[in-house]
GROMACS .gro file of C-alpha atoms in nm:
model
  421
    1MET     CA    1   0.000   0.000   0.000
    2VAL     CA    2   0.130   0.345  -0.093
    3GLY     CA    3   0.015   0.633   0.127
    4GLY     CA    4  -0.021   0.740   0.484
    5GLY     CA    5  -0.372   0.872   0.538
    6ALA     CA    6  -0.710   0.759   0.670
    7ARG     CA    7  -0.806   0.644   0.321
    8GLU     CA    8  -0.509   0.406   0.311
    9HIS     CA    9  -0.586   0.288   0.664
   10ALA     CA   10  -0.944   0.206   0.557
   11ILE     CA   11  -0.820   0.020   0.248
   12LEU     CA   12  -0.578  -0.183   0.460
   13HIS     CA   13  -0.854  -0.271   0.707
   14ALA     CA   14  -1.062  -0.403   0.416
   15LEU     CA   15  -0.769  -0.596   0.268
   16ALA     CA   16  -0.702  -0.750   0.610
   17ARG     CA   17  -1.052  -0.901   0.602
   18SER     CA   18  -0.966  -1.099   0.286
   19SER     CA   19  -0.988  -1.477   0.307
   20HIS     CA   20  -0.643  -1.483   0.141
   21GLN     CA   21  -0.492  -1.321   0.451
   22PRO     CA   22  -0.236  -1.115   0.256
   23GLU     CA   23   0.076  -0.985   0.426
   24LEU     CA   24   0.030  -0.607   0.434
   25ILE     CA   25   0.309  -0.352   0.385
   26CYS     CA   26   0.257   0.024   0.373
   27ALA     CA   27   0.488   0.310   0.278
   28PRO     CA   28   0.513   0.548   0.450
   29GLY     CA   29   0.208   0.470   0.668
   30ASN     CA   30   0.127   0.635   1.001
   31ALA     CA   31   0.090   0.542   1.368
   32GLY     CA   32  -0.248   0.374   1.320
   33ILE     CA   33  -0.155   0.192   1.002
   34ALA     CA   34   0.142   0.043   1.186
   35GLU     CA   35  -0.108  -0.163   1.387
   36VAL     CA   36  -0.240  -0.345   1.077
   37ALA     CA   37   0.057  -0.341   0.837
   38ARG     CA   38   0.435  -0.340   0.834
   39VAL     CA   39   0.530   0.024   0.783
   40LEU     CA   40   0.840   0.122   0.585
   41PRO     CA   41   0.977   0.477   0.557
   42VAL     CA   42   0.953   0.544   0.183
   43GLY     CA   43   0.770   0.862   0.081
   44VAL     CA   44   0.485   0.873  -0.169
   45ASP     CA   45   0.689   1.106  -0.392
   46ASP     CA   46   0.985   0.866  -0.412
   47VAL     CA   47   0.885   0.671  -0.722
   48SER     CA   48   1.215   0.488  -0.765
   49GLY     CA   49   1.231   0.406  -0.394
   50LEU     CA   50   0.878   0.263  -0.400
   51VAL     CA   51   0.960   0.045  -0.701
   52GLU     CA   52   1.279  -0.078  -0.535
   53LEU     CA   53   1.083  -0.157  -0.221
   54ALA     CA   54   0.815  -0.351  -0.412
   55VAL     CA   55   1.079  -0.556  -0.593
   56ALA     CA   56   1.285  -0.622  -0.280
   57GLU     CA   57   0.977  -0.733  -0.085
   58HIS     CA   58   0.849  -0.951  -0.374
   59VAL     CA   59   0.517  -0.767  -0.360
   60ASP     CA   60   0.232  -0.930  -0.556
   61LEU     CA   61   0.013  -0.620  -0.578
   62VAL     CA   62   0.076  -0.251  -0.511
   63VAL     CA   63  -0.231  -0.044  -0.425
   64VAL     CA   64  -0.174   0.330  -0.464
   65GLY     CA   65  -0.376   0.559  -0.240
   66PRO     CA   66  -0.289   0.923  -0.322
   67GLU     CA   67  -0.299   1.086  -0.664
   68ALA     CA   68   0.045   1.248  -0.678
   69PRO     CA   69   0.253   0.929  -0.729
   70LEU     CA   70   0.006   0.812  -0.996
   71VAL     CA   71   0.042   1.139  -1.186
   72ALA     CA   72   0.420   1.105  -1.144
   73GLY     CA   73   0.414   0.764  -1.317
   74LEU     CA   74   0.442   0.515  -1.031
   75ALA     CA   75   0.215   0.260  -1.201
   76ASP     CA   76   0.423   0.283  -1.521
   77ALA     CA   77   0.748   0.233  -1.330
   78LEU     CA   78   0.604  -0.066  -1.145
   79ALA     CA   79   0.485  -0.218  -1.473
   80ASP     CA   80   0.836  -0.180  -1.615
   81ALA     CA   81   0.965  -0.369  -1.310
   82GLY     CA   82   0.708  -0.645  -1.354
   83VAL     CA   83   0.503  -0.555  -1.044
   84ALA     CA   84   0.122  -0.552  -1.063
   85CYS     CA   85  -0.036  -0.222  -0.961
   86PHE     CA   86  -0.390  -0.116  -0.881
   87GLY     CA   87  -0.379   0.240  -1.004
   88PRO     CA   88  -0.375   0.401  -1.348
   89SER     CA   89  -0.077   0.494  -1.561
   90ALA     CA   90   0.036   0.856  -1.569
   91ALA     CA   91  -0.163   0.902  -1.889
   92GLY     CA   92  -0.479   0.781  -1.716
   93ALA     CA   93  -0.409   0.972  -1.395
   94LEU     CA   94  -0.396   1.293  -1.599
   95LEU     CA   95  -0.775   1.292  -1.560
   96GLU     CA   96  -0.703   1.418  -1.210
   97GLY     CA   97  -0.367   1.580  -1.281
   98SER     CA   98  -0.516   1.828  -1.527
   99LYS     CA   99  -0.867   1.972  -1.499
  100ALA     CA  100  -0.835   2.096  -1.857
  101PHE     CA  101  -0.749   1.748  -1.989
  102CYS     CA  102  -1.036   1.600  -1.788
  103LYS     CA  103  -1.287   1.843  -1.941
  104GLU     CA  104  -1.152   1.773  -2.289
  105VAL     CA  105  -1.194   1.397  -2.240
  106MET     CA  106  -1.546   1.446  -2.106
  107GLU     CA  107  -1.633   1.659  -2.407
  108ALA     CA  108  -1.496   1.396  -2.647
  109ALA     CA  109  -1.680   1.116  -2.464
  110GLY     CA  110  -2.012   1.301  -2.452
  111ILE     CA  111  -2.020   1.315  -2.071
  112PRO     CA  112  -2.275   1.561  -1.929
  113THR     CA  113  -2.079   1.834  -1.752
  114ALA     CA  114  -2.074   2.209  -1.691
  115GLY     CA  115  -1.977   2.449  -1.966
  116TYR     CA  116  -1.618   2.565  -1.931
  117ARG     CA  117  -1.328   2.770  -2.063
  118VAL     CA  118  -0.953   2.718  -2.012
  119VAL     CA  119  -0.778   3.049  -1.947
  120THR     CA  120  -0.425   3.169  -1.877
  121THR     CA  121  -0.483   3.532  -1.772
  122VAL     CA  122  -0.701   3.707  -1.516
  123GLU     CA  123  -0.879   3.913  -1.781
  124ASP     CA  124  -0.955   3.607  -1.992
  125GLY     CA  125  -1.097   3.444  -1.683
  126MET     CA  126  -1.327   3.735  -1.612
  127GLU     CA  127  -1.439   3.735  -1.974
  128ALA     CA  128  -1.507   3.359  -1.955
  129ILE     CA  129  -1.743   3.414  -1.662
  130LYS     CA  130  -1.936   3.663  -1.873
  131GLU     CA  131  -1.952   3.420  -2.165
  132LEU     CA  132  -2.058   3.119  -1.960
  133GLN     CA  133  -2.323   3.274  -1.737
  134GLY     CA  134  -2.368   3.635  -1.838
  135GLY     CA  135  -2.147   3.759  -1.557
  136ARG     CA  136  -2.376   3.609  -1.292
  137TYR     CA  137  -2.231   3.472  -0.971
  138PRO     CA  138  -2.127   3.247  -0.808
  139ALA     CA  139  -1.867   3.128  -1.058
  140VAL     CA  140  -1.645   2.820  -1.037
  141ILE     CA  141  -1.268   2.857  -1.078
  142LYS     CA  142  -1.039   2.552  -1.070
  143ALA     CA  143  -0.661   2.522  -1.061
  144ASP     CA  144  -0.555   2.304  -1.353
  145GLY     CA  145  -0.311   2.085  -1.158
  146LEU     CA  146  -0.311   1.887  -0.835
  147ALA     CA  147  -0.420   2.087  -0.533
  148ALA     CA  148  -0.499   1.830  -0.260
  149GLY     CA  149  -0.871   1.902  -0.285
  150LYS     CA  150  -0.822   2.274  -0.222
  151GLY     CA  151  -0.793   2.408  -0.578
  152VAL     CA  152  -1.162   2.482  -0.640
  153ILE     CA  153  -1.289   2.830  -0.561
  154ILE     CA  154  -1.658   2.921  -0.568
  155ALA     CA  155  -1.642   3.296  -0.623
  156ALA     CA  156  -1.952   3.477  -0.497
  157SER     CA  157  -1.873   3.806  -0.671
  158ALA     CA  158  -1.662   3.964  -0.943
  159GLU     CA  159  -1.422   4.085  -0.674
  160GLU     CA  160  -1.376   3.732  -0.536
  161ALA     CA  161  -1.337   3.590  -0.888
  162ARG     CA  162  -1.064   3.839  -0.977
  163GLU     CA  163  -0.886   3.770  -0.648
  164ALA     CA  164  -0.902   3.393  -0.708
  165LEU     CA  165  -0.779   3.420  -1.065
  166SER     CA  166  -0.493   3.643  -0.955
  167GLU     CA  167  -0.399   3.402  -0.676
  168LEU     CA  168  -0.387   3.109  -0.917
  169LEU     CA  169  -0.245   3.270  -1.232
  170VAL     CA  170  -0.029   3.554  -1.100
  171GLU     CA  171   0.082   3.428  -0.760
  172ARG     CA  172   0.083   3.066  -0.890
  173ARG     CA  173  -0.053   2.926  -0.562
  174PHE     CA  174  -0.059   2.568  -0.691
  175GLY     CA  175   0.207   2.614  -0.956
  176THR     CA  176  -0.050   2.616  -1.234
  177GLU     CA  177  -0.021   2.822  -1.552
  178ARG     CA  178  -0.387   2.793  -1.646
  179VAL     CA  179  -0.723   2.753  -1.480
  180VAL     CA  180  -1.061   2.614  -1.576
  181VAL     CA  181  -1.354   2.851  -1.540
  182GLU     CA  182  -1.684   2.663  -1.519
  183GLU     CA  183  -2.053   2.730  -1.527
  184HIS     CA  184  -2.193   2.709  -1.175
  185LEU     CA  185  -2.429   2.412  -1.132
  186VAL     CA  186  -2.702   2.376  -0.870
  187GLY     CA  187  -2.813   2.048  -0.716
  188ALA     CA  188  -2.714   1.772  -0.476
  189GLU     CA  189  -2.356   1.644  -0.493
  190VAL     CA  190  -2.280   1.272  -0.498
  191SER     CA  191  -1.953   1.081  -0.513
  192LEU     CA  192  -1.964   0.761  -0.719
  193LEU     CA  193  -1.645   0.556  -0.737
  194ALA     CA  194  -1.598   0.267  -0.978
  195ILE     CA  195  -1.338  -0.009  -0.987
  196CYS     CA  196  -1.201  -0.035  -1.343
  197ASP     CA  197  -1.010  -0.312  -1.519
  198GLY     CA  198  -0.935  -0.116  -1.837
  199LEU     CA  199  -1.249  -0.240  -2.011
  200ARG     CA  200  -1.538  -0.196  -1.771
  201ALA     CA  201  -1.641   0.007  -1.468
  202LEU     CA  202  -1.790  -0.159  -1.160
  203PRO     CA  203  -1.954   0.104  -0.936
  204LEU     CA  204  -1.913   0.098  -0.559
  205ALA     CA  205  -2.178   0.224  -0.320
  206SER     CA  206  -2.257   0.594  -0.349
  207ALA     CA  207  -2.133   0.845  -0.093
  208GLN     CA  208  -2.165   1.210   0.002
  209ASP     CA  209  -1.869   1.411   0.127
  210TYR     CA  210  -1.837   1.751   0.293
  211LYS     CA  211  -1.561   1.972   0.158
  212ARG     CA  212  -1.594   2.296   0.354
  213ILE     CA  213  -1.432   2.335   0.694
  214PHE     CA  214  -1.734   2.469   0.883
  215ASP     CA  215  -2.094   2.365   0.941
  216GLY     CA  216  -2.343   2.471   0.676
  217ASP     CA  217  -2.076   2.442   0.405
  218ALA     CA  218  -1.908   2.763   0.519
  219GLY     CA  219  -1.539   2.848   0.500
  220PRO     CA  220  -1.266   2.728   0.265
  221ASN     CA  221  -1.246   2.391   0.091
  222THR     CA  222  -1.058   2.111   0.262
  223GLY     CA  223  -0.963   1.759   0.164
  224GLY     CA  224  -1.293   1.651   0.322
  225MET     CA  225  -1.443   1.681   0.670
  226GLY     CA  226  -1.682   1.386   0.667
  227SER     CA  227  -1.899   1.159   0.457
  228TYR     CA  228  -2.182   0.910   0.457
  229SER     CA  229  -2.281   0.607   0.249
  230PRO     CA  230  -2.500   0.520   0.071
  231VAL     CA  231  -2.678   0.828  -0.064
  232PRO     CA  232  -3.045   0.732  -0.028
  233ALA     CA  233  -3.138   0.837  -0.382
  234ILE     CA  234  -2.851   0.638  -0.538
  235GLY     CA  235  -2.895   0.268  -0.471
  236PRO     CA  236  -2.722  -0.016  -0.662
  237GLU     CA  237  -2.952   0.007  -0.965
  238GLN     CA  238  -2.911   0.383  -0.994
  239ALA     CA  239  -2.534   0.348  -0.946
  240ARG     CA  240  -2.511   0.103  -1.234
  241ALA     CA  241  -2.716   0.333  -1.456
  242LEU     CA  242  -2.492   0.629  -1.372
  243ALA     CA  243  -2.176   0.427  -1.435
  244ALA     CA  244  -2.307   0.341  -1.782
  245ILE     CA  245  -2.341   0.706  -1.882
  246VAL     CA  246  -2.058   0.856  -1.677
  247HIS     CA  247  -1.772   0.611  -1.612
  248GLN     CA  248  -1.794   0.369  -1.904
  249PRO     CA  249  -1.775   0.635  -2.181
  250VAL     CA  250  -1.458   0.774  -2.019
  251LEU     CA  251  -1.297   0.429  -2.013
  252ASP     CA  252  -1.396   0.382  -2.377
  253GLU     CA  253  -1.256   0.723  -2.477
  254LEU     CA  254  -0.929   0.660  -2.294
  255ARG     CA  255  -0.897   0.317  -2.456
  256ARG     CA  256  -0.956   0.480  -2.796
  257ARG     CA  257  -0.650   0.693  -2.713
  258GLY     CA  258  -0.446   0.385  -2.622
  259ILE     CA  259  -0.490   0.424  -2.244
  260LYS     CA  260  -0.623   0.132  -2.039
  261PHE     CA  261  -0.739   0.263  -1.703
  262HIS     CA  262  -0.680   0.013  -1.418
  263GLY     CA  263  -0.784   0.160  -1.085
  264VAL     CA  264  -1.055   0.371  -0.926
  265LEU     CA  265  -1.238   0.621  -1.143
  266TYR     CA  266  -1.403   0.864  -0.902
  267ALA     CA  267  -1.685   1.078  -1.039
  268GLY     CA  268  -1.794   1.385  -0.848
  269LEU     CA  269  -2.152   1.437  -0.964
  270MET     CA  270  -2.409   1.711  -0.938
  271LEU     CA  271  -2.770   1.594  -0.958
  272THR     CA  272  -2.916   1.896  -1.138
  273GLY     CA  273  -3.270   1.967  -1.250
  274SER     CA  274  -3.168   1.866  -1.602
  275GLY     CA  275  -3.005   1.540  -1.494
  276PRO     CA  276  -2.669   1.428  -1.349
  277LYS     CA  277  -2.359   1.620  -1.453
  278VAL     CA  278  -1.995   1.547  -1.375
  279LEU     CA  279  -1.809   1.806  -1.170
  280GLU     CA  280  -1.475   1.625  -1.183
  281PHE     CA  281  -1.303   1.290  -1.217
  282ASN     CA  282  -1.035   1.166  -0.981
  283ALA     CA  283  -0.806   0.872  -1.043
  284ARG     CA  284  -0.804   0.708  -0.699
  285PHE     CA  285  -1.013   0.625  -0.394
  286GLY     CA  286  -1.174   0.932  -0.239
  287ASP     CA  287  -1.097   1.058   0.108
  288PRO     CA  288  -1.311   1.060   0.326
  289GLU     CA  289  -1.562   0.866   0.111
  290THR     CA  290  -1.350   0.550   0.131
  291GLN     CA  291  -1.376   0.550   0.510
  292ALA     CA  292  -1.757   0.532   0.480
  293ILE     CA  293  -1.776   0.297   0.178
  294LEU     CA  294  -1.529   0.017   0.251
  295PRO     CA  295  -1.655  -0.083   0.599
  296ARG     CA  296  -1.983  -0.174   0.422
  297LEU     CA  297  -1.816  -0.381   0.147
  298GLN     CA  298  -1.856  -0.756   0.201
  299THR     CA  299  -1.694  -0.866  -0.126
  300ASP     CA  300  -1.326  -0.963  -0.088
  301LEU     CA  301  -1.138  -0.641  -0.167
  302PHE     CA  302  -0.808  -0.819  -0.234
  303GLU     CA  303  -0.971  -1.034  -0.503
  304LEU     CA  304  -1.148  -0.731  -0.649
  305LEU     CA  305  -0.836  -0.513  -0.678
  306SER     CA  306  -0.621  -0.800  -0.804
  307ALA     CA  307  -0.872  -0.876  -1.079
  308ALA     CA  308  -0.892  -0.511  -1.182
  309ALA     CA  309  -0.512  -0.477  -1.192
  310ALA     CA  310  -0.482  -0.789  -1.408
  311GLY     CA  311  -0.728  -0.652  -1.664
  312GLY     CA  312  -0.881  -0.865  -1.934
  313ASP     CA  313  -1.209  -1.015  -1.812
  314GLY     CA  314  -1.117  -0.957  -1.449
  315LEU     CA  315  -1.441  -0.786  -1.349
  316GLN     CA  316  -1.672  -0.963  -1.590
  317GLY     CA  317  -1.981  -1.084  -1.404
  318VAL     CA  318  -1.867  -0.958  -1.062
  319ALA     CA  319  -2.156  -0.858  -0.835
  320LEU     CA  320  -2.062  -0.670  -0.519
  321GLN     CA  321  -2.211  -0.759  -0.182
  322TRP     CA  322  -2.282  -0.488   0.075
  323ASP     CA  323  -2.366  -0.458   0.442
  324GLU     CA  324  -2.713  -0.303   0.441
  325ARG     CA  325  -2.631  -0.072   0.732
  326SER     CA  326  -2.566   0.299   0.686
  327ALA     CA  327  -2.220   0.449   0.747
  328VAL     CA  328  -2.129   0.794   0.876
  329THR     CA  329  -1.771   0.927   0.892
  330VAL     CA  330  -1.663   1.233   1.093
  331VAL     CA  331  -1.315   1.381   1.038
  332LEU     CA  332  -1.116   1.534   1.323
  333ALA     CA  333  -0.872   1.801   1.204
  334SER     CA  334  -0.590   1.988   1.375
  335ALA     CA  335  -0.580   2.353   1.473
  336GLY     CA  336  -0.535   2.589   1.178
  337TYR     CA  337  -0.653   2.347   0.912
  338PRO     CA  338  -0.690   2.391   0.614
  339ASP     CA  339  -0.464   2.698   0.593
  340SER     CA  340  -0.205   2.538   0.819
  341SER     CA  341  -0.186   2.253   1.069
  342SER     CA  342  -0.068   2.204   1.423
  343SER     CA  343   0.164   1.912   1.498
  344GLY     CA  344   0.277   1.748   1.820
  345ASP     CA  345  -0.053   1.781   2.008
  346VAL     CA  346  -0.117   1.476   2.225
  347ILE     CA  347  -0.422   1.272   2.123
  348LEU     CA  348  -0.630   1.142   2.414
  349GLY     CA  349  -0.934   0.917   2.450
  350LEU     CA  350  -0.889   0.662   2.171
  351GLU     CA  351  -0.903   0.381   2.425
  352ASP     CA  352  -1.254   0.495   2.521
  353VAL     CA  353  -1.398   0.459   2.172
  354ALA     CA  354  -1.635   0.164   2.128
  355SER     CA  355  -1.477  -0.134   1.953
  356SER     CA  356  -1.759  -0.134   1.696
  357VAL     CA  357  -1.645   0.206   1.565
  358PHE     CA  358  -1.378   0.229   1.293
  359VAL     CA  359  -1.111   0.490   1.373
  360THR     CA  360  -0.868   0.542   1.087
  361HIS     CA  361  -0.553   0.750   1.123
  362ALA     CA  362  -0.433   1.024   0.889
  363GLY     CA  363  -0.198   1.279   1.048
  364THR     CA  364  -0.066   1.085   1.346
  365THR     CA  365   0.272   0.978   1.478
  366HIS     CA  366   0.443   0.901   1.809
  367ASP     CA  367   0.660   1.157   1.983
  368ALA     CA  368   0.989   1.090   2.163
  369ASN     CA  369   0.796   0.990   2.476
  370GLY     CA  370   0.579   0.740   2.289
  371HIS     CA  371   0.267   0.955   2.300
  372LEU     CA  372   0.031   0.951   2.002
  373VAL     CA  373   0.036   1.304   1.860
  374THR     CA  374  -0.099   1.502   1.567
  375ALA     CA  375   0.115   1.523   1.254
  376GLY     CA  376  -0.095   1.688   0.987
  377GLY     CA  377  -0.415   1.869   0.893
  378ARG     CA  378  -0.669   1.589   0.903
  379VAL     CA  379  -0.582   1.372   1.201
  380LEU     CA  380  -0.842   1.095   1.239
  381SER     CA  381  -1.161   0.969   1.075
  382VAL     CA  382  -1.433   0.816   1.292
  383THR     CA  383  -1.679   0.584   1.115
  384SER     CA  384  -1.983   0.411   1.258
  385LEU     CA  385  -2.235   0.173   1.102
  386GLY     CA  386  -2.599   0.162   1.206
  387PRO     CA  387  -2.937   0.027   1.096
  388ASP     CA  388  -3.025   0.382   0.992
  389PHE     CA  389  -2.843   0.712   0.950
  390ALA     CA  390  -2.968   0.853   1.279
  391THR     CA  391  -2.815   0.565   1.474
  392ALA     CA  392  -2.489   0.565   1.276
  393ARG     CA  393  -2.457   0.941   1.309
  394ALA     CA  394  -2.519   0.943   1.685
  395SER     CA  395  -2.263   0.668   1.734
  396ALA     CA  396  -2.001   0.840   1.518
  397TYR     CA  397  -2.033   1.169   1.706
  398ALA     CA  398  -2.035   0.994   2.044
  399ALA     CA  399  -1.707   0.828   1.950
  400ALA     CA  400  -1.561   1.151   1.808
  401ASP     CA  401  -1.636   1.327   2.136
  402GLU     CA  402  -1.436   1.068   2.329
  403ILE     CA  403  -1.124   1.182   2.141
  404ASP     CA  404  -0.950   1.507   2.224
  405PHE     CA  405  -0.641   1.707   2.131
  406ASP     CA  406  -0.558   2.079   2.144
  407GLY     CA  407  -0.735   2.276   1.871
  408ARG     CA  408  -0.945   1.981   1.753
  409GLN     CA  409  -1.183   2.077   1.472
  410LEU     CA  410  -1.487   1.886   1.344
  411ARG     CA  411  -1.812   1.961   1.168
  412ARG     CA  412  -2.133   1.892   1.358
  413ASP     CA  413  -2.360   1.857   1.055
  414ILE     CA  414  -2.227   1.545   0.881
  415ALA     CA  415  -2.525   1.339   0.752
  416GLU     CA  416  -2.765   1.579   0.923
  417ARG     CA  417  -2.969   1.623   0.606
  418VAL     CA  418  -3.040   1.250   0.570
  419VAL     CA  419  -3.185   1.219   0.919
  420GLY     CA  420  -3.394   1.534   0.893
  421GLY     CA  421  -3.191   1.712   1.157
   0.00000   0.00000   0.00000
């Protein structure tokens, strides 16, 4: 496993449930992951080091969690070394690595999405907003490259739009030389991830995530402050129908270009009044959606990912089995997040959390005295399953409130809308 966040911890938990009982190795991991896998200190940006590690450890399958090493070509380098990888090539990962490329592929594949323009100057960006929606606001502005989930700005006014465009194109906040300006869509957002073997897309259970830092979707975007699964309106039948019009055409278009996509194709959808439209595609498991989805998966994840990595007819005829309970995930973040993060704050109360609750680690480590401490922006994810969302939500928040560290941040409205709160 490549990565060191709560997403990777959740994937490892699911792999550990496999009947094959695989030996689990993770690089670089974190304090929580070290309890379920052998952790080795190789960073996610060290492509050659990760390949050397996989070869030296005679790894049968590498599962890549974060997007950056995929965009950097880790799957390609592993293939050259003869190591199977669940994760797309750099060419496939460009769907996430470049918002402009993603929109171009969607356009070619006939995927329903928002109108857009790719611009390289502030003035062109302002003109694009006028062209797309008559100068009305809010407007959507996206950094073209990787931005750890923080590169999307919803500008409420012309002043905010100009400031955002200047930050991205003049100050080069994320190192991008161009941005995508999009038509603003209205509707309910849904995350739908699909396992892909290069030929077909097998959708997982739907999920809803919460990007903003504060309750009521206020404040800046984060990597995600919570999630729930499934979305009541998107059951298995609806998920399959969406995958047929959203995921499958992208796989077909990529294959037409000579790119076989082996990995997770994550569609961020907006359910608008005129039908579902794609906001973005990512090339890996979502975080924090994975923490809510995988505890419900009863199908053997090791078999599923191995079949997808092998390609061919790997996923032909596969029908996923799910726990019928609802899942709610609450993220605990450190002081200052998302603009900064506090490290070294002692984490207390984990031993008081009910054993039925899944706590996955993200930014954690041990200090010189052996204390578990914070080591990043998002620190822990707390996931609970229940016969309904009200029960799962109450259990997740009860567990979250057992855990404490200085400056702890969490949203109090995760899954509130699905229990009528």
